[in-house]
C-alpha atoms as a PDB file:
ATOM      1  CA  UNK A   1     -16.028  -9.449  12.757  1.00  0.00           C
ATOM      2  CA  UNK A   2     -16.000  -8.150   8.418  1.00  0.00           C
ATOM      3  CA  UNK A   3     -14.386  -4.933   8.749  1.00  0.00           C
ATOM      4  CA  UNK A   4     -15.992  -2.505   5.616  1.00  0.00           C
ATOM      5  CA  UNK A   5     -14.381   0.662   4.996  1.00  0.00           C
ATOM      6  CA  UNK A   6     -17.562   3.387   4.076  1.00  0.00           C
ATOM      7  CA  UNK A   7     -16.695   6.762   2.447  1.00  0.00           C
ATOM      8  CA  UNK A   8     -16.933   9.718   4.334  1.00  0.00           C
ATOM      9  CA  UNK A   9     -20.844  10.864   2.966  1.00  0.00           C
ATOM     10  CA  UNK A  10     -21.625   6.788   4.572  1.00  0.00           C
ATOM     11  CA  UNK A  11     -21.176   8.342   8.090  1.00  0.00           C
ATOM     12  CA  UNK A  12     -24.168  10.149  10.413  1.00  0.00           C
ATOM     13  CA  UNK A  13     -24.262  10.652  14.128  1.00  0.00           C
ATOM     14  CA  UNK A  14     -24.922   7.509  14.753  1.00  0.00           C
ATOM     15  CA  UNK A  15     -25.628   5.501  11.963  1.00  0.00           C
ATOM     16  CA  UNK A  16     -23.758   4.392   9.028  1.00  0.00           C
ATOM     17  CA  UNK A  17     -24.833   3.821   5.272  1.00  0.00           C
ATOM     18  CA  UNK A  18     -23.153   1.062   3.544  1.00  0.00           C
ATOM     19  CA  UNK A  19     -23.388   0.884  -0.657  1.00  0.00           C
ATOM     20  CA  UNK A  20     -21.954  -0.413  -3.272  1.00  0.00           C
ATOM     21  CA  UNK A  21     -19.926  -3.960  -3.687  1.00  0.00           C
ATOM     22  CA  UNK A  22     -19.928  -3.891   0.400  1.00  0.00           C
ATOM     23  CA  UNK A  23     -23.803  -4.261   0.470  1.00  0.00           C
ATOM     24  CA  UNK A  24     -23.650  -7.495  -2.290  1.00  0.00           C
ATOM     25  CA  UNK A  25     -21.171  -9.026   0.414  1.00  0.00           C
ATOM     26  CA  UNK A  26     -23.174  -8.350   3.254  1.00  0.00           C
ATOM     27  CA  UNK A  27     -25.832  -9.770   1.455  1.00  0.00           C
ATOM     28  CA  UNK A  28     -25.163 -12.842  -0.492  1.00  0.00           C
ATOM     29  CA  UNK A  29     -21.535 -13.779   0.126  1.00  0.00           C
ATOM     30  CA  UNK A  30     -21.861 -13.415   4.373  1.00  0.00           C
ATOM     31  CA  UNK A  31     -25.753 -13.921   4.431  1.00  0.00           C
ATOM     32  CA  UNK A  32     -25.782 -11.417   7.453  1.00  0.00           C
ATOM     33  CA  UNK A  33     -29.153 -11.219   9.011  1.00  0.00           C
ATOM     34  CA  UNK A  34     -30.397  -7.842  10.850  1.00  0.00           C
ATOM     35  CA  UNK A  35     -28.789  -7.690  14.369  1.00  0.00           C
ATOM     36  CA  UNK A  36     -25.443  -8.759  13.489  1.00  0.00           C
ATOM     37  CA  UNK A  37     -21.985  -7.043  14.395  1.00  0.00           C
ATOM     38  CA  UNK A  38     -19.626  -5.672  12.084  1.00  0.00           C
ATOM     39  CA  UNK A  39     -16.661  -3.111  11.832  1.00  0.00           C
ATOM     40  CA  UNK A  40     -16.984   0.010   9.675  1.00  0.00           C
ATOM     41  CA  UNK A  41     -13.827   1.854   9.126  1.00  0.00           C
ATOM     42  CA  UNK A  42     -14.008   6.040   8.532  1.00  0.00           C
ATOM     43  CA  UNK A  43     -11.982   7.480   6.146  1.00  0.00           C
ATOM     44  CA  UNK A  44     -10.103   9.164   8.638  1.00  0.00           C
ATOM     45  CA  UNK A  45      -8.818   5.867  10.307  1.00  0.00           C
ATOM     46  CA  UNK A  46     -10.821   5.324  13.146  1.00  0.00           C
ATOM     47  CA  UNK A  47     -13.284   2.068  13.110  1.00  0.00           C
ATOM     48  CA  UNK A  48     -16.465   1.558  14.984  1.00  0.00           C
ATOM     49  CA  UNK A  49     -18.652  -1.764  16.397  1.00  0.00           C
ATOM     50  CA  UNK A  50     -21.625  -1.326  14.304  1.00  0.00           C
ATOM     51  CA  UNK A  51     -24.968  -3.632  14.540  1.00  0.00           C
ATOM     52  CA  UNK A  52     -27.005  -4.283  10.762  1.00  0.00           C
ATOM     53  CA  UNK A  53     -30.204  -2.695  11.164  1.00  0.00           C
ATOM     54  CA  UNK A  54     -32.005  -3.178   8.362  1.00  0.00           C
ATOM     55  CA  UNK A  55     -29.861  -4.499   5.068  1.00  0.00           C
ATOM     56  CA  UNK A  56     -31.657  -4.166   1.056  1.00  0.00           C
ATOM     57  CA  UNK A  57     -30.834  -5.229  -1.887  1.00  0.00           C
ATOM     58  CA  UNK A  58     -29.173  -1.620  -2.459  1.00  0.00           C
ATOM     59  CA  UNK A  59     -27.938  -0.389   0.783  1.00  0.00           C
ATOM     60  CA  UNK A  60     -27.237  -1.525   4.458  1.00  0.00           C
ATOM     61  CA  UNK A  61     -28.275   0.677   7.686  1.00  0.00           C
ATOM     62  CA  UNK A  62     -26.304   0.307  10.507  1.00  0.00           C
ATOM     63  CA  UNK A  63     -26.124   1.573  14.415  1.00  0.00           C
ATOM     64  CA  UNK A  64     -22.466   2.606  16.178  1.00  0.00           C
ATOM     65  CA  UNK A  65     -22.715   0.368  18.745  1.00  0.00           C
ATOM     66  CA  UNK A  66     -18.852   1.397  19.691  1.00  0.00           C
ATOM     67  CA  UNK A  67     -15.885   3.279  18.226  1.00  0.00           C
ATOM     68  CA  UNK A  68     -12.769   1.298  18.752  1.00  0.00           C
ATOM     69  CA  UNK A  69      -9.220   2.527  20.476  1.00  0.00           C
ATOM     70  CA  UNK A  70      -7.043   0.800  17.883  1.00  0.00           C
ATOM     71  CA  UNK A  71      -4.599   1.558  15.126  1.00  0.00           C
ATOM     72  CA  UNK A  72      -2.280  -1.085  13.276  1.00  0.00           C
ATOM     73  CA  UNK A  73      -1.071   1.410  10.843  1.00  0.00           C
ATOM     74  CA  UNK A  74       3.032   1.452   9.953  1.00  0.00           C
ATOM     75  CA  UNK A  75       4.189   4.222  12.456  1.00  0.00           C
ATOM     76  CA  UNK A  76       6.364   5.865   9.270  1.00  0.00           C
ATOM     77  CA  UNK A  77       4.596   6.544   6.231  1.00  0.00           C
ATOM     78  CA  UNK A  78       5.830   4.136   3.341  1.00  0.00           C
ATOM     79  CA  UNK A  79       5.261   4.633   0.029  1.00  0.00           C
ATOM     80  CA  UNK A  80       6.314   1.590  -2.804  1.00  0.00           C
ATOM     81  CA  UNK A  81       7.405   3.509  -6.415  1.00  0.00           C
ATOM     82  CA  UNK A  82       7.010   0.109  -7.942  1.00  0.00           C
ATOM     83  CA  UNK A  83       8.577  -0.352 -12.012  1.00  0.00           C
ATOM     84  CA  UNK A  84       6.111  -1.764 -14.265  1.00  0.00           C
ATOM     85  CA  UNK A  85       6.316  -5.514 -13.930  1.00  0.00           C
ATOM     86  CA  UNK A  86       4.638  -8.245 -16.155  1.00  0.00           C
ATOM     87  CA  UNK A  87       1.649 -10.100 -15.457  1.00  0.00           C
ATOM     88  CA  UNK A  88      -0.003 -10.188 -12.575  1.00  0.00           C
ATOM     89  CA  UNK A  89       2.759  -9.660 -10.357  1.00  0.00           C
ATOM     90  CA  UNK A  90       1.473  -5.831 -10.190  1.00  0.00           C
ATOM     91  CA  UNK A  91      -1.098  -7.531  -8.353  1.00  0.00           C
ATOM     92  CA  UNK A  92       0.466  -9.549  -5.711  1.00  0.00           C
ATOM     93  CA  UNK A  93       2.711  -6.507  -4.766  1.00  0.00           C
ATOM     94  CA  UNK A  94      -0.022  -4.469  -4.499  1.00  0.00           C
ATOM     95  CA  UNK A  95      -2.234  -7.027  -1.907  1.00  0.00           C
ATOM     96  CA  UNK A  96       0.648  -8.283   0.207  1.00  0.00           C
ATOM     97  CA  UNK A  97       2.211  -4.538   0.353  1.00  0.00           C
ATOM     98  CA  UNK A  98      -1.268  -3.389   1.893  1.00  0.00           C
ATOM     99  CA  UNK A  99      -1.385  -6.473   4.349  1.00  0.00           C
ATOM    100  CA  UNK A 100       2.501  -5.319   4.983  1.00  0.00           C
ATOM    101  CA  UNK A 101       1.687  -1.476   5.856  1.00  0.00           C
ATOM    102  CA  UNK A 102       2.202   0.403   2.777  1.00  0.00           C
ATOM    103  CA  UNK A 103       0.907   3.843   2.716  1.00  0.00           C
ATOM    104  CA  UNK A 104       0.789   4.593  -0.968  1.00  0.00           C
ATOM    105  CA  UNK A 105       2.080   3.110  -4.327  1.00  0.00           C
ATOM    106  CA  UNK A 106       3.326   4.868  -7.109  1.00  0.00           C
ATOM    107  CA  UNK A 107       3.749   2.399 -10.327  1.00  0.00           C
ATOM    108  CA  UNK A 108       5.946   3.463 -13.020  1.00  0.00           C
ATOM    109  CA  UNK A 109       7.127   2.792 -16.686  1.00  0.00           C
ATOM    110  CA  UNK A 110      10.959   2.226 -16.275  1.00  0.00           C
ATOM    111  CA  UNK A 111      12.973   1.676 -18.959  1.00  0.00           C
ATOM    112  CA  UNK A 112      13.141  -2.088 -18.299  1.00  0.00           C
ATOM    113  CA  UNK A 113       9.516  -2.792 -18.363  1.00  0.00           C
ATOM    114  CA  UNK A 114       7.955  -4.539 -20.789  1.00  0.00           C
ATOM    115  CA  UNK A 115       4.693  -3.975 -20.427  1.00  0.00           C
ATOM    116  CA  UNK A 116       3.437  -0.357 -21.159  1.00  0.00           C
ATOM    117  CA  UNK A 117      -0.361   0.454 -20.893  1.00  0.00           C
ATOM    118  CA  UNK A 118      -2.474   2.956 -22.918  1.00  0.00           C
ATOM    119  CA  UNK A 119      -4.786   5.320 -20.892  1.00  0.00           C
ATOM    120  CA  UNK A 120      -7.845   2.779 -21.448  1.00  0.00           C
ATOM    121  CA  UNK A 121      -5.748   0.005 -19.958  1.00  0.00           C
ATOM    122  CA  UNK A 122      -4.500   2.021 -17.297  1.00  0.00           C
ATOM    123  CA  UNK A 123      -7.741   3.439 -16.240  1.00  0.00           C
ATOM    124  CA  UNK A 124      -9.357  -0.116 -16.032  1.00  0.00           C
ATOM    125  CA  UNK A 125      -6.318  -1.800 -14.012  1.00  0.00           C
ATOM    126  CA  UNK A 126      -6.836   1.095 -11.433  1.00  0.00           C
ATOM    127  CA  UNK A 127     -10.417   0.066 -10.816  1.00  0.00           C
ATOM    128  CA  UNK A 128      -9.137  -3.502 -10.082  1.00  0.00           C
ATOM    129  CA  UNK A 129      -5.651  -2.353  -8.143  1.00  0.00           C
ATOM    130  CA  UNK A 130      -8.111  -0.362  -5.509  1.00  0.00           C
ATOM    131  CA  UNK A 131     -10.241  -3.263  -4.940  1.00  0.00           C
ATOM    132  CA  UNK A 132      -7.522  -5.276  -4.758  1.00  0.00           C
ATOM    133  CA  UNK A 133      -5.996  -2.933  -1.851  1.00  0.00           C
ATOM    134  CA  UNK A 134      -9.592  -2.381  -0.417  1.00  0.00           C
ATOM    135  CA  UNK A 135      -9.948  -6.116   0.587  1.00  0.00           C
ATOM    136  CA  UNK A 136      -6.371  -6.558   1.560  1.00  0.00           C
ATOM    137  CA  UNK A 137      -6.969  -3.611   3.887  1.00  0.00           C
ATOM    138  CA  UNK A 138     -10.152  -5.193   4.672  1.00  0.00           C
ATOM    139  CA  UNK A 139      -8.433  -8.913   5.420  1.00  0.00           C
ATOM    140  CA  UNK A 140      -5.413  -7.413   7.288  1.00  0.00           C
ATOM    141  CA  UNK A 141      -7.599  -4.824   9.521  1.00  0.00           C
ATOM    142  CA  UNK A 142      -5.728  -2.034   8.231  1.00  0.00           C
ATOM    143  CA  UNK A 143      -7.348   1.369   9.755  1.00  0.00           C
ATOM    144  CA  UNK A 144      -6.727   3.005   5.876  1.00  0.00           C
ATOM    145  CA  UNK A 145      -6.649   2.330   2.670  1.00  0.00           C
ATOM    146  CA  UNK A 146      -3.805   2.697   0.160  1.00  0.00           C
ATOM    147  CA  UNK A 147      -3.500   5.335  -2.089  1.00  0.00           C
ATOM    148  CA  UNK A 148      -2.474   3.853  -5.636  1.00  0.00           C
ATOM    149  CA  UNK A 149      -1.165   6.746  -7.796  1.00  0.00           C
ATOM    150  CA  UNK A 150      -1.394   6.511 -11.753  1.00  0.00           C
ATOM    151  CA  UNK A 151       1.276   5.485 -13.542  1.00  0.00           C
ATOM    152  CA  UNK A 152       4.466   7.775 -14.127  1.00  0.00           C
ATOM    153  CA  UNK A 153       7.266   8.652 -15.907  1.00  0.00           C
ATOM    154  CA  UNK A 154      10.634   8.033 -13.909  1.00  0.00           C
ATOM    155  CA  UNK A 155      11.187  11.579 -14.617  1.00  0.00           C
ATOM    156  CA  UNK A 156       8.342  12.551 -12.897  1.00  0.00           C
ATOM    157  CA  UNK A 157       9.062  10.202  -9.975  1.00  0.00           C
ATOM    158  CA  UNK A 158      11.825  12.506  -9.218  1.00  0.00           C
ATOM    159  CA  UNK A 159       9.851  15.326  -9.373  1.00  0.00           C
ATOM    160  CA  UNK A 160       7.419  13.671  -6.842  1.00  0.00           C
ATOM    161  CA  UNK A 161      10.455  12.792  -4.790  1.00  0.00           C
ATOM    162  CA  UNK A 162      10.585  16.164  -3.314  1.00  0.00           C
ATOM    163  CA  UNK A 163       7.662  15.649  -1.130  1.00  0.00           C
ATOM    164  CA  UNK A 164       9.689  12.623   0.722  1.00  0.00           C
ATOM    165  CA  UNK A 165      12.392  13.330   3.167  1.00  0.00           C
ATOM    166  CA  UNK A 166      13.789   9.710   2.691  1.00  0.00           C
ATOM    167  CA  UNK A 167      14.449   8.294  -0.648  1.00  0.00           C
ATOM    168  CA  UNK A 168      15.578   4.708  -1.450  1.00  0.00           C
ATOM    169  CA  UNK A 169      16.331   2.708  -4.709  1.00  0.00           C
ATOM    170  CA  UNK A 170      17.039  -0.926  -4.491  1.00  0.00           C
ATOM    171  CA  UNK A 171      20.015  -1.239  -6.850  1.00  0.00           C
ATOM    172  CA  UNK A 172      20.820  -4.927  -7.681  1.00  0.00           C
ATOM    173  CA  UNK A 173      24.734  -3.603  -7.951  1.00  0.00           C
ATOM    174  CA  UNK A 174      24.619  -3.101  -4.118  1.00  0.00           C
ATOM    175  CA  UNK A 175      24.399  -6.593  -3.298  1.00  0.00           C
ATOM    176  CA  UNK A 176      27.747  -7.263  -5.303  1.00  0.00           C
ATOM    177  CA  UNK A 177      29.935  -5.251  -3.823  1.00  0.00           C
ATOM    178  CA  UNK A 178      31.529  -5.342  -0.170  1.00  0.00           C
ATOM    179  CA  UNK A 179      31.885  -1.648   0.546  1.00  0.00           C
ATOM    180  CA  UNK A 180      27.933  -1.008   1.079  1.00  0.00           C
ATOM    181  CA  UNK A 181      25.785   0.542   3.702  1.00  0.00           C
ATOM    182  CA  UNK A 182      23.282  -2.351   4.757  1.00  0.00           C
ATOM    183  CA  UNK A 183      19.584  -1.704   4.488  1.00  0.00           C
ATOM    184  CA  UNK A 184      19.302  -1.708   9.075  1.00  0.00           C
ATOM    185  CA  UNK A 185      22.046   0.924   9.020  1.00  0.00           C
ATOM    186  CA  UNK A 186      19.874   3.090   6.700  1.00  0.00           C
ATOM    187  CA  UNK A 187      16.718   2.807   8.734  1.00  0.00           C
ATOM    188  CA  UNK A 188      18.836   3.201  11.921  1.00  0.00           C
ATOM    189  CA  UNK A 189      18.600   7.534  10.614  1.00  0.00           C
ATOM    190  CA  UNK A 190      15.175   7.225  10.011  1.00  0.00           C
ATOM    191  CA  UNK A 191      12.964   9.340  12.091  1.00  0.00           C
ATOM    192  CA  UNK A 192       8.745   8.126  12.423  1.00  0.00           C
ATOM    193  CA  UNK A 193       8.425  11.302  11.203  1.00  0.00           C
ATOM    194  CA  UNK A 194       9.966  11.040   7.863  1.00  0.00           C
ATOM    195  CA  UNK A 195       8.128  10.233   4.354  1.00  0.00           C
ATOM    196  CA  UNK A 196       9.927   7.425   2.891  1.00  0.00           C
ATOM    197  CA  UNK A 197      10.020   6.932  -1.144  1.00  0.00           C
ATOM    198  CA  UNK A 198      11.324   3.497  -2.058  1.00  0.00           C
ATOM    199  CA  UNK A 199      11.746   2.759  -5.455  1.00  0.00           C
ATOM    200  CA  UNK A 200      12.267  -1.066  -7.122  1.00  0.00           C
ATOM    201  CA  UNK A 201      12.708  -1.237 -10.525  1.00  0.00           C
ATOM    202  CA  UNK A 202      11.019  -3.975 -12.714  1.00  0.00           C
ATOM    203  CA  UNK A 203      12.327  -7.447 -13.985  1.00  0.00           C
ATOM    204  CA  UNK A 204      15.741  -6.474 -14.594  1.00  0.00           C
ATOM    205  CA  UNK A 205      15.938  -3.349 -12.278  1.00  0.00           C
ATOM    206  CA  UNK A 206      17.230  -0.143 -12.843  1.00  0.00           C
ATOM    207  CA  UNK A 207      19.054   0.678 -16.164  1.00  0.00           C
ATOM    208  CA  UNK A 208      22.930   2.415 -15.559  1.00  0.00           C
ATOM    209  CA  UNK A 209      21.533   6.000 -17.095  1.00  0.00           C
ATOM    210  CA  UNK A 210      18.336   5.485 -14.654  1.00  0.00           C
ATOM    211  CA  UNK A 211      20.345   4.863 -11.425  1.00  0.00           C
ATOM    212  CA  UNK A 212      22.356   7.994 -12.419  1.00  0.00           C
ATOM    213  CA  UNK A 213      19.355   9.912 -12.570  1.00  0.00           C
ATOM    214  CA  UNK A 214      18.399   8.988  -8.926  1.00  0.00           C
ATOM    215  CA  UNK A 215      21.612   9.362  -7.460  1.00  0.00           C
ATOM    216  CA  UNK A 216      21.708  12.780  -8.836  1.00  0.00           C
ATOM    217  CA  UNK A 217      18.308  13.563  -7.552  1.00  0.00           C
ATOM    218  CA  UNK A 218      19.095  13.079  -3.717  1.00  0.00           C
ATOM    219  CA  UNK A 219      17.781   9.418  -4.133  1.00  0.00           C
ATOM    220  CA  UNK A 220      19.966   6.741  -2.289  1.00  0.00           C
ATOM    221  CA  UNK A 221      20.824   3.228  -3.277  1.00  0.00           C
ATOM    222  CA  UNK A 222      20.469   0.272  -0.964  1.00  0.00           C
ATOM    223  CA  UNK A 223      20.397  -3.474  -1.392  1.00  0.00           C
ATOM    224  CA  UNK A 224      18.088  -5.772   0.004  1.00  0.00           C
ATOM    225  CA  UNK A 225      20.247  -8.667   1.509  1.00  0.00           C
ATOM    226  CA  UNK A 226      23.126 -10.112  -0.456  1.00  0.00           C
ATOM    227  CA  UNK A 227      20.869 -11.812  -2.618  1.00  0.00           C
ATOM    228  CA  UNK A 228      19.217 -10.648  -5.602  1.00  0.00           C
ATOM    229  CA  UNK A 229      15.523 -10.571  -5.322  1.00  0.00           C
ATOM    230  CA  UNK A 230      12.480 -10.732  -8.323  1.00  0.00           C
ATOM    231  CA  UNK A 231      10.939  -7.250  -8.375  1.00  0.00           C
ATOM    232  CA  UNK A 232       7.496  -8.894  -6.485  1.00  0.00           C
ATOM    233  CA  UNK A 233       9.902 -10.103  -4.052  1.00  0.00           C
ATOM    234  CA  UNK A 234      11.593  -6.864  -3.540  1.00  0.00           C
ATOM    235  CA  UNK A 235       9.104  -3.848  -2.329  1.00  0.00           C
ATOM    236  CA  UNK A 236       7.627  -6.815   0.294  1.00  0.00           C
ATOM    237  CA  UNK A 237      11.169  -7.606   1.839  1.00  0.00           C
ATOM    238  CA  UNK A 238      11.678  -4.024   2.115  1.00  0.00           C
ATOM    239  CA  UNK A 239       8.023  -3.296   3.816  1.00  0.00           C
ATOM    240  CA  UNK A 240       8.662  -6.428   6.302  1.00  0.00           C
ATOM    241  CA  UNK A 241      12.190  -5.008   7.265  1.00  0.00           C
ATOM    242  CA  UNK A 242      10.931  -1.477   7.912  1.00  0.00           C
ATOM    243  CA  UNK A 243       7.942  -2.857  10.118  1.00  0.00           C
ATOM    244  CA  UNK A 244      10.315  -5.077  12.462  1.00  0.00           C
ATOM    245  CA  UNK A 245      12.486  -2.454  12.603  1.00  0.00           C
ATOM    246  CA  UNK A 246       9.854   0.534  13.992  1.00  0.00           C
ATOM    247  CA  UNK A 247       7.144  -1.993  14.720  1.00  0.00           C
ATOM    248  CA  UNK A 248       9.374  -4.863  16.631  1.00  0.00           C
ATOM    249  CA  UNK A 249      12.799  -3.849  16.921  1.00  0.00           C
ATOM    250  CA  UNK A 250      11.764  -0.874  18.935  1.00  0.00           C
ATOM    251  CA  UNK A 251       8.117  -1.929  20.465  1.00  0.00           C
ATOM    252  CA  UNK A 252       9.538  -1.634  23.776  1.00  0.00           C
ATOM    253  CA  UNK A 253      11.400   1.580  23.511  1.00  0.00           C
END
């Protein structure tokens, strides 16, 4: 069944209201007729069986048929400070981090990136990062959303970095040397109940005078395998290796 995530002002007793892009979907892309089964998500993360009662050109009425006992959500709350990248790759980060479990993504202008956008820009690339992460969530039957945070200063990253009890930097130096801490023996003191910050710097990570900054701001450095990644490749290895290690590593415990 199309999952469709509705805002919180969608949601009666027993009836949803679907608007927006959703109902053009409905519509014209799925060609769903009255009768027809789909899942709404709340805002609050629970989802509900709902049946199309009667769908418009502007809106879509729909019955809870059933809510549902489910949640795929990361058990530990991840969020991806990601270093201003060029291109697109913003883009792939942002869809394959939802479908991986992110919680939240911070992006931010390092001193390595390239690209640096103006408020106009910004605004506009927001509109298309959430419905990037919307349909990701949508594909990957996430129970929530992504937050995506505007862009920030790495000074201010630190000052965000207080509300996190864990906080990571993936520092391309650690894969060179053979006195390190691997990236398993970090998560191994990781509670479910901690926030974790992890922070990948853009093509050409971190600068010296940045990774001083974060050390000295409680932030710790980690690599990510011996190898060194491409910043898209980074914040996704990181996501998979924190979900087998709460989600698989320890589904039986």
């Amino acid at each position: 069944m199309q999952r469709y995530f509705v805002s919180e002002t969608g949601w009666g007793t027993n009836e949803v209201t679907i608007l927006g892009e959703d109902v053009h979907h409905i519509n014209r892309v799925m060609r769903y007729k009255e009768g027809t089964n789909i899942i709404c998500n709340h805002p609050d993360g629970r989802a509900a069986i709902c049946e199309l009662l009667v769908i418009t050109a502007d809106s879509v009425q729909a019955e809870i048929k059933q809510w549902l006992n489910e949640n795929v959500e990361l058990p530990i709350q991840v969020t991806v400070a990601q270093g201003l990248p060029k291109g697109d790759k913003l883009e792939l980060i942002l869809q394959k981090g939802t479908e991986l479990g992110a919680y939240a993504f911070i992006p931010f202008q390092a001193e390595r990136s390239i690209v640096n956008w103006d408020k106009k820009k910004q605004e506009k690339k927001l509109i298309r990062f959430n419905k990037i992460v919307k349909e990701a969530s949508e594909q990957s039957h996430r129970n929530q959303i992504p937050t995506i945070y505007s862009t920030i200063t790495v000074e201010r990253l630190i000052e965000e970095s207080s509300k996190y009890d864990v906080k990571l930097y993936a520092y391309e130096e650690q894969a060179k040397v053979s006195d390190y801490k691997s990236f398993g023996t970090v998560l191994e003191n990781v509670t479910i109940t901690d926030k974790i910050l992890i922070c990948i710097g853009p093509e050409g990570g971190f600068s010296p005078k940045e990774a001083e900054k974060l050390n000295d701001n409680g932030f710790r450095a980690i690599r990510l395998g011996p190898r060194i990644l491409r910043t898209e490749t980074a914040a996704l290895y990181a996501l998979a290796s924190i979900s087998y290690h709460f989600e698989e590593l320890r589904c039986d415990s």
